[in-house]
CSV table of C-alpha atoms in Angstrom, one decimal:
chain,number,residue,atom,x,y,z
A,165,UNK,CA,-18.9,8.3,3.3
A,166,UNK,CA,-18.9,12.1,2.8
A,167,UNK,CA,-22.4,12.3,4.2
A,168,UNK,CA,-21.3,10.6,7.4
A,169,UNK,CA,-18.4,13.0,7.7
A,170,UNK,CA,-20.7,16.0,7.1
A,171,UNK,CA,-23.1,14.7,9.8
A,172,UNK,CA,-20.3,14.4,12.2
A,173,UNK,CA,-19.1,17.9,11.5
A,174,UNK,CA,-22.6,19.3,11.8
A,175,UNK,CA,-23.6,17.3,14.9
A,176,UNK,CA,-23.7,19.4,18.1
A,177,UNK,CA,-22.9,18.3,21.6
A,178,UNK,CA,-24.4,19.6,24.9
A,179,UNK,CA,-22.9,23.0,25.5
A,180,UNK,CA,-19.8,22.6,27.6
A,181,UNK,CA,-19.8,18.8,27.4
A,182,UNK,CA,-16.6,17.0,26.3
A,183,UNK,CA,-16.6,15.3,22.9
A,184,UNK,CA,-16.1,11.6,23.5
A,185,UNK,CA,-14.9,8.6,21.5
A,186,UNK,CA,-16.1,5.3,23.0
A,187,UNK,CA,-14.3,1.9,22.8
A,188,UNK,CA,-14.1,-1.1,25.0
A,189,UNK,CA,-12.0,-1.5,28.1
A,190,UNK,CA,-9.7,-4.4,29.1
A,191,UNK,CA,-7.2,-5.9,26.7
A,192,UNK,CA,-6.7,-3.7,23.6
A,193,UNK,CA,-5.8,-4.4,20.0
A,194,UNK,CA,-4.3,-2.5,17.1
A,195,UNK,CA,-7.6,-1.9,15.3
A,196,UNK,CA,-9.4,0.1,18.0
A,197,UNK,CA,-6.2,2.0,18.9
A,198,UNK,CA,-5.9,3.0,15.2
A,199,UNK,CA,-9.6,3.8,14.9
A,200,UNK,CA,-9.4,6.2,17.9
A,201,UNK,CA,-6.1,7.7,16.7
A,202,UNK,CA,-7.5,8.3,13.2
A,203,UNK,CA,-10.6,10.0,14.5
A,204,UNK,CA,-8.4,12.3,16.6
A,205,UNK,CA,-6.7,13.6,13.4
A,206,UNK,CA,-10.0,15.3,12.6
A,207,UNK,CA,-10.4,18.8,13.9
A,208,UNK,CA,-13.6,17.9,15.7
A,209,UNK,CA,-12.0,15.1,17.6
A,210,UNK,CA,-8.5,16.4,18.1
A,211,UNK,CA,-9.1,16.9,21.8
A,212,UNK,CA,-11.7,14.2,22.3
A,213,UNK,CA,-11.7,12.1,25.4
A,214,UNK,CA,-11.4,8.4,24.7
A,215,UNK,CA,-13.8,6.6,27.0
A,216,UNK,CA,-13.0,2.9,27.5
A,217,UNK,CA,-16.0,1.0,28.8
A,218,UNK,CA,-18.5,-1.7,27.9
A,219,UNK,CA,-21.3,0.0,29.8
A,220,UNK,CA,-24.1,0.7,27.2
A,221,UNK,CA,-25.3,3.8,29.1
A,222,UNK,CA,-21.9,5.4,29.1
A,223,UNK,CA,-21.3,4.4,25.5
A,224,UNK,CA,-24.6,6.1,24.6
A,225,UNK,CA,-23.1,9.4,25.7
A,226,UNK,CA,-20.3,9.1,23.1
A,227,UNK,CA,-20.4,10.8,19.7
A,228,UNK,CA,-18.6,7.9,18.1
A,229,UNK,CA,-18.2,4.3,19.3
A,230,UNK,CA,-15.7,1.9,17.8
A,231,UNK,CA,-15.1,-1.8,18.3
A,232,UNK,CA,-17.8,-2.3,20.9
A,233,UNK,CA,-21.5,-2.2,21.2
A,234,UNK,CA,-22.5,-4.8,18.6
A,235,UNK,CA,-23.8,-2.5,15.9
A,236,UNK,CA,-22.6,-0.9,12.7
A,237,UNK,CA,-24.6,2.2,12.0
A,238,UNK,CA,-22.7,5.0,10.3
A,239,UNK,CA,-25.6,7.4,10.5
A,240,UNK,CA,-25.2,7.2,14.3
A,241,UNK,CA,-21.4,6.7,14.2
A,242,UNK,CA,-21.4,3.2,15.6
A,243,UNK,CA,-18.6,1.2,14.2
A,244,UNK,CA,-18.4,-2.3,15.6
A,245,UNK,CA,-17.5,-5.4,13.6
A,246,UNK,CA,-17.9,-8.3,16.0
A,247,UNK,CA,-21.6,-9.0,15.5
A,248,UNK,CA,-22.6,-12.0,13.5
A,249,UNK,CA,-24.5,-9.9,11.0
A,250,UNK,CA,-21.3,-7.9,10.1
A,251,UNK,CA,-19.6,-9.1,6.9
A,252,UNK,CA,-18.5,-5.9,5.3
A,253,UNK,CA,-15.3,-5.3,3.4
A,254,UNK,CA,-14.0,-2.2,1.6
A,255,UNK,CA,-15.5,-3.6,-1.6
A,256,UNK,CA,-19.0,-4.1,-0.2
A,257,UNK,CA,-19.1,-0.6,1.2
A,258,UNK,CA,-17.3,1.0,-1.7
A,259,UNK,CA,-17.9,-1.0,-4.9
A,260,UNK,CA,-15.2,0.9,-6.7
A,261,UNK,CA,-12.6,-0.6,-4.5
A,262,UNK,CA,-11.1,-4.1,-4.9
A,263,UNK,CA,-10.4,-5.2,-1.4
A,264,UNK,CA,-12.5,-8.0,0.1
A,265,UNK,CA,-10.8,-8.4,3.5
A,266,UNK,CA,-13.4,-8.1,6.3
A,267,UNK,CA,-13.1,-4.7,8.0
A,268,UNK,CA,-12.2,-4.2,11.6
A,269,UNK,CA,-13.0,-1.0,13.5
A,270,UNK,CA,-9.8,0.6,12.0
A,271,UNK,CA,-10.9,-0.2,8.5
A,272,UNK,CA,-14.4,1.1,9.1
A,273,UNK,CA,-13.2,4.4,10.4
A,274,UNK,CA,-10.7,4.6,7.5
A,275,UNK,CA,-13.4,3.6,5.0
A,276,UNK,CA,-15.8,6.4,6.2
A,277,UNK,CA,-13.3,9.1,7.1
A,278,UNK,CA,-10.0,8.3,5.5
A,279,UNK,CA,-10.4,10.8,2.6
A,280,UNK,CA,-11.3,13.6,5.0
A,281,UNK,CA,-8.3,12.8,7.2
A,282,UNK,CA,-5.9,12.8,4.3
A,283,UNK,CA,-7.3,16.0,2.9
A,284,UNK,CA,-6.9,17.6,6.3
A,285,UNK,CA,-3.3,16.4,6.8
A,286,UNK,CA,-2.1,17.2,3.3
A,287,UNK,CA,-4.1,20.4,2.6
A,288,UNK,CA,-5.5,18.8,-0.6
A,289,UNK,CA,-9.1,18.6,-1.9
A,290,UNK,CA,-10.9,15.6,-0.5
A,291,UNK,CA,-12.1,14.6,-4.0
A,292,UNK,CA,-8.8,15.4,-5.7
A,293,UNK,CA,-6.4,12.9,-7.4
A,294,UNK,CA,-3.8,13.1,-4.7
A,295,UNK,CA,-6.1,12.1,-1.9
A,296,UNK,CA,-7.7,9.4,-4.1
A,297,UNK,CA,-4.3,7.8,-4.9
A,298,UNK,CA,-3.1,8.0,-1.3
A,299,UNK,CA,-6.4,6.7,0.1
A,300,UNK,CA,-6.0,3.4,-1.9
A,301,UNK,CA,-2.3,3.1,-1.2
A,302,UNK,CA,-2.7,3.6,2.6
A,303,UNK,CA,-5.5,1.1,2.8
A,304,UNK,CA,-3.7,-1.6,0.8
A,305,UNK,CA,-0.3,-0.9,2.4
A,306,UNK,CA,-1.2,-0.2,6.0
A,307,UNK,CA,-4.8,-0.5,7.2
A,308,UNK,CA,-5.8,-3.8,5.4
A,309,UNK,CA,-3.1,-5.7,7.3
A,310,UNK,CA,-4.6,-4.5,10.6
A,311,UNK,CA,-8.1,-5.5,9.4
A,312,UNK,CA,-7.0,-9.0,8.4
A,313,UNK,CA,-5.0,-9.7,11.6
A,314,UNK,CA,-7.8,-8.5,13.9
A,315,UNK,CA,-10.3,-10.7,12.0
A,316,UNK,CA,-8.0,-13.8,12.1
A,317,UNK,CA,-7.5,-13.9,8.3
A,318,UNK,CA,-4.3,-15.6,7.3
A,319,UNK,CA,-2.0,-13.9,4.8
A,320,UNK,CA,-1.8,-17.1,2.6
A,321,UNK,CA,-3.0,-20.7,2.5
A,322,UNK,CA,-1.0,-23.4,4.3
A,323,UNK,CA,1.6,-23.3,7.1
A,324,UNK,CA,3.7,-20.1,7.1
A,325,UNK,CA,7.4,-20.7,6.7
A,326,UNK,CA,8.4,-18.3,9.5
A,327,UNK,CA,6.7,-16.3,12.2
A,328,UNK,CA,6.0,-12.6,11.9
A,329,UNK,CA,6.4,-11.0,15.3
A,330,UNK,CA,7.2,-7.4,14.5
A,331,UNK,CA,3.9,-6.3,12.8
A,332,UNK,CA,2.3,-3.2,14.2
A,333,UNK,CA,-0.5,-5.3,15.6
A,334,UNK,CA,2.0,-7.5,17.4
A,335,UNK,CA,3.8,-4.5,18.8
A,336,UNK,CA,0.5,-3.0,20.0
A,337,UNK,CA,-0.4,-6.3,21.6
A,338,UNK,CA,2.8,-6.2,23.7
A,339,UNK,CA,1.8,-2.9,25.2
A,340,UNK,CA,-0.9,-4.8,27.2
A,341,UNK,CA,0.1,-5.8,30.7
A,342,UNK,CA,1.9,-9.2,30.9
A,343,UNK,CA,-0.4,-12.0,32.1
A,344,UNK,CA,1.6,-12.2,35.4
A,345,UNK,CA,1.9,-8.5,36.1
A,346,UNK,CA,0.4,-7.5,39.5
A,347,UNK,CA,-1.0,-4.4,37.9
A,348,UNK,CA,-3.5,-5.2,35.1
A,349,UNK,CA,-4.5,-1.7,34.4
A,350,UNK,CA,-4.6,-1.1,30.6
A,351,UNK,CA,-5.2,2.6,30.4
A,352,UNK,CA,-1.6,3.8,30.2
A,353,UNK,CA,-0.8,1.0,27.7
A,354,UNK,CA,-3.7,2.0,25.5
A,355,UNK,CA,-2.6,5.6,25.4
A,356,UNK,CA,0.9,4.5,24.3
A,357,UNK,CA,-0.8,2.3,21.7
A,358,UNK,CA,-2.7,5.2,20.2
A,359,UNK,CA,0.5,7.3,20.1
A,360,UNK,CA,2.4,4.4,18.4
A,361,UNK,CA,-0.2,3.8,15.7
A,362,UNK,CA,-0.8,7.4,15.0
A,363,UNK,CA,2.9,8.0,14.7
A,364,UNK,CA,3.3,5.1,12.2
A,365,UNK,CA,0.3,6.2,10.2
A,366,UNK,CA,1.6,9.8,9.9
A,367,UNK,CA,5.0,8.5,8.9
A,368,UNK,CA,3.4,6.4,6.2
A,369,UNK,CA,1.3,9.3,5.0
A,370,UNK,CA,4.5,11.4,4.8
A,371,UNK,CA,6.3,8.6,2.9
A,372,UNK,CA,3.5,8.1,0.4
A,373,UNK,CA,3.1,11.8,-0.2
A,374,UNK,CA,6.8,12.7,-0.6
A,375,UNK,CA,8.2,9.5,-2.1
A,376,UNK,CA,5.5,7.0,-3.3
A,377,UNK,CA,3.4,9.6,-5.1
A,378,UNK,CA,6.3,11.2,-7.0
A,379,UNK,CA,7.5,7.7,-8.0
A,380,UNK,CA,4.1,6.9,-9.3
A,381,UNK,CA,4.1,10.1,-11.5
A,382,UNK,CA,7.5,9.2,-12.8
A,383,UNK,CA,6.3,5.7,-13.8
A,384,UNK,CA,3.1,7.0,-15.3
A,385,UNK,CA,5.0,9.4,-17.5
A,386,UNK,CA,7.3,6.6,-18.6
A,387,UNK,CA,4.3,4.5,-19.6
A,388,UNK,CA,2.9,7.5,-21.6
A,389,UNK,CA,6.3,7.8,-23.4
A,390,UNK,CA,7.0,4.1,-23.9
A,391,UNK,CA,6.6,4.1,-27.7
A,392,UNK,CA,9.2,6.9,-27.9
A,393,UNK,CA,11.7,4.5,-26.3
A,394,UNK,CA,10.9,1.4,-28.4
A,395,UNK,CA,8.2,0.7,-31.0
A,396,UNK,CA,7.2,-2.5,-29.1
A,397,UNK,CA,5.7,-0.4,-26.3
A,398,UNK,CA,7.0,-2.9,-23.7
A,399,UNK,CA,10.2,-1.1,-22.7
A,400,UNK,CA,10.0,1.7,-20.2
A,401,UNK,CA,12.7,4.3,-19.4
A,402,UNK,CA,13.0,6.1,-16.1
A,403,UNK,CA,15.1,9.3,-16.1
A,404,UNK,CA,16.8,8.5,-12.7
A,405,UNK,CA,17.8,5.5,-10.7
A,406,UNK,CA,16.5,4.6,-7.2
A,407,UNK,CA,12.8,5.1,-8.2
A,408,UNK,CA,10.7,2.3,-6.6
A,409,UNK,CA,9.0,1.5,-9.9
A,410,UNK,CA,7.9,-2.1,-9.5
A,411,UNK,CA,4.7,-1.7,-7.4
A,412,UNK,CA,3.5,1.2,-9.6
A,413,UNK,CA,3.8,-0.8,-12.8
A,414,UNK,CA,1.4,-3.4,-11.7
A,415,UNK,CA,-1.2,-1.0,-10.4
A,416,UNK,CA,-0.9,1.4,-13.4
A,417,UNK,CA,-1.1,-1.3,-16.0
A,418,UNK,CA,-4.4,-2.4,-14.4
A,419,UNK,CA,-5.7,1.1,-14.1
A,420,UNK,CA,-4.8,2.0,-17.7
A,421,UNK,CA,-5.8,-1.5,-19.1
A,422,UNK,CA,-2.6,-1.7,-21.1
A,423,UNK,CA,-2.9,-4.0,-24.0
A,424,UNK,CA,0.7,-5.2,-23.6
A,425,UNK,CA,2.2,-5.2,-20.1
A,426,UNK,CA,5.7,-3.7,-19.7
A,427,UNK,CA,8.5,-6.3,-19.9
A,428,UNK,CA,11.8,-4.3,-19.4
A,429,UNK,CA,12.8,-1.1,-17.7
A,430,UNK,CA,15.8,1.1,-18.4
A,431,UNK,CA,17.3,3.5,-15.8
A,432,UNK,CA,20.6,5.1,-14.9
A,433,UNK,CA,22.4,3.9,-11.8
A,434,UNK,CA,24.0,6.3,-9.3
A,435,UNK,CA,27.4,6.0,-11.1
A,436,UNK,CA,26.1,7.2,-14.4
A,437,UNK,CA,25.9,3.8,-16.1
A,438,UNK,CA,22.6,2.2,-17.3
A,439,UNK,CA,20.7,-0.8,-16.2
A,440,UNK,CA,18.1,-2.9,-18.0
A,441,UNK,CA,15.8,-4.9,-15.7
A,442,UNK,CA,13.1,-7.3,-16.3
A,443,UNK,CA,9.7,-6.6,-14.8
A,444,UNK,CA,8.8,-9.4,-12.3
A,445,UNK,CA,5.7,-11.5,-12.8
A,446,UNK,CA,4.1,-10.0,-9.7
A,447,UNK,CA,4.7,-7.4,-7.1
A,448,UNK,CA,6.3,-9.8,-4.7
A,449,UNK,CA,7.7,-12.3,-7.2
A,450,UNK,CA,11.3,-13.2,-7.9
A,451,UNK,CA,10.4,-14.5,-11.4
A,452,UNK,CA,10.9,-12.3,-14.4
A,453,UNK,CA,8.4,-11.7,-17.2
A,454,UNK,CA,11.3,-11.6,-19.7
A,455,UNK,CA,14.8,-12.4,-18.3
A,456,UNK,CA,17.8,-11.4,-20.3
A,457,UNK,CA,19.2,-14.1,-22.7
A,458,UNK,CA,20.5,-17.2,-21.0
A,459,UNK,CA,23.9,-17.2,-22.8
A,460,UNK,CA,24.6,-13.7,-21.4
A,461,UNK,CA,23.9,-14.7,-17.7
A,462,UNK,CA,26.8,-14.5,-15.4
A,463,UNK,CA,29.1,-12.8,-17.9
A,464,UNK,CA,30.8,-9.5,-17.5
A,465,UNK,CA,32.6,-6.7,-19.4
A,466,UNK,CA,34.5,-7.6,-22.6
A,467,UNK,CA,33.4,-11.3,-22.6
A,468,UNK,CA,29.7,-10.2,-22.4
A,469,UNK,CA,30.2,-7.5,-25.1
A,470,UNK,CA,31.9,-10.0,-27.4
A,471,UNK,CA,29.2,-12.6,-27.0
A,472,UNK,CA,26.3,-10.2,-27.3
A,473,UNK,CA,27.9,-8.0,-30.0
A,474,UNK,CA,26.9,-4.9,-27.9
A,475,UNK,CA,29.7,-2.5,-26.9
A,476,UNK,CA,30.0,-1.3,-23.3
A,477,UNK,CA,28.4,-4.2,-21.5
A,478,UNK,CA,29.1,-4.4,-17.8
A,479,UNK,CA,27.3,-7.5,-16.5
A,480,UNK,CA,24.2,-9.7,-16.6
A,481,UNK,CA,23.0,-11.3,-13.4
A,482,UNK,CA,23.2,-15.1,-13.2
A,483,UNK,CA,19.4,-15.2,-13.1
A,484,UNK,CA,19.0,-12.8,-16.0
A,485,UNK,CA,16.7,-10.4,-14.1
A,486,UNK,CA,19.1,-7.4,-14.6
A,487,UNK,CA,22.0,-6.3,-16.7
A,488,UNK,CA,24.2,-3.2,-17.1
A,489,UNK,CA,25.8,-1.2,-19.8
A,490,UNK,CA,28.0,1.9,-19.8
A,491,UNK,CA,25.6,3.9,-22.0
A,492,UNK,CA,21.9,4.3,-22.5
A,493,UNK,CA,22.2,3.2,-26.1
A,494,UNK,CA,23.9,0.0,-25.0
A,495,UNK,CA,21.3,-0.8,-22.4
A,496,UNK,CA,18.5,-0.1,-24.9
A,497,UNK,CA,20.2,-2.4,-27.4
A,498,UNK,CA,20.4,-5.1,-24.7
A,499,UNK,CA,16.7,-4.7,-24.2
A,500,UNK,CA,16.0,-4.9,-27.9
A,501,UNK,CA,18.1,-8.1,-28.3
A,502,UNK,CA,16.2,-9.6,-25.4
A,503,UNK,CA,12.9,-8.8,-27.2
A,504,UNK,CA,14.3,-10.3,-30.4
A,505,UNK,CA,15.1,-13.5,-28.5
A,506,UNK,CA,11.6,-13.7,-27.2
A,507,UNK,CA,10.2,-13.3,-30.7
A,508,UNK,CA,12.5,-16.0,-32.1
A,509,UNK,CA,11.5,-18.4,-29.3
A,510,UNK,CA,7.7,-17.7,-29.9
A,511,UNK,CA,7.9,-17.9,-33.7
A,512,UNK,CA,7.2,-21.2,-35.4
A,513,UNK,CA,10.3,-22.8,-37.0
A,514,UNK,CA,11.2,-21.1,-40.3
A,515,UNK,CA,9.1,-18.0,-39.7
A,516,UNK,CA,11.7,-15.7,-38.1
A,517,UNK,CA,10.7,-12.9,-35.8
A,518,UNK,CA,6.9,-12.2,-35.7
A,519,UNK,CA,5.8,-8.9,-37.2
A,520,UNK,CA,5.2,-6.4,-34.5
A,521,UNK,CA,7.6,-7.9,-31.9
A,522,UNK,CA,10.0,-4.9,-32.2
């Protein structure tokens, strides 16, 4: 990938000639709009002309061609994905990556130049940890969806329960002329599409850099300190509320190959009280790995404190996924009692709590 980027940086054009990015004309889609917009974030292509044509002779004059031409040749900067021979995914081009979704022209440009683009935008080393972390997050959370939609890959098996009509790909599609418009010119709409996708990409980069990445560091530190919170190593503590911890836990436990996945998370709420929340079974799941004890669920305040024997209880949700206590110590004790319940349920009759549960 870096070699392709270096070749691009070193490649010269005819003196005085405009630098051109080629793509197809006619109806446009999100993938080539994003591919062109991403390239124009690189210094060499910041002022590039986007030439929309299917004429092979005109495309041959372009430094980069995306989504047209019937060839994938990164040495010559040809990035089409429509030919029958093309089956590449991020994982096939970069075996260290897990994603197997077939790439569109957007994914191809991101695969080859994403790290360089992020380094340029953030002022970070291209091979540094910040760019590496954001590269993965932005592919999984932004570009992969566009690849999948353009290649007709369903999000899940079976009939969807409801329609998704507000995706970025759908919004770009609506910038094309309506079928019954007298004027079917697509040039102005394509320029608007590039502006739209570039704006959304830059907003996502900003969010990931200023919010997602600090949250990841906070969760990573809580994993490193987990045995200081409780000897079980399955209770995490975050120093402040509002941190979006759930998606980070699943990725970090894979990256770190944790022998025991986290089960419960402690954190203060905005009012100064404390919460204990179960880690869900998956990033998008409503099921809990270890819900709070069933007898506590739906109770509040003194009734909950009396039943649990823990002072300062505030509530436990009816599903058991979260509870509250006025103090950190109380919330931690709620977590420990929940772990004890798990141990008692897993232990054979008469054996008590298994050694090492707490």
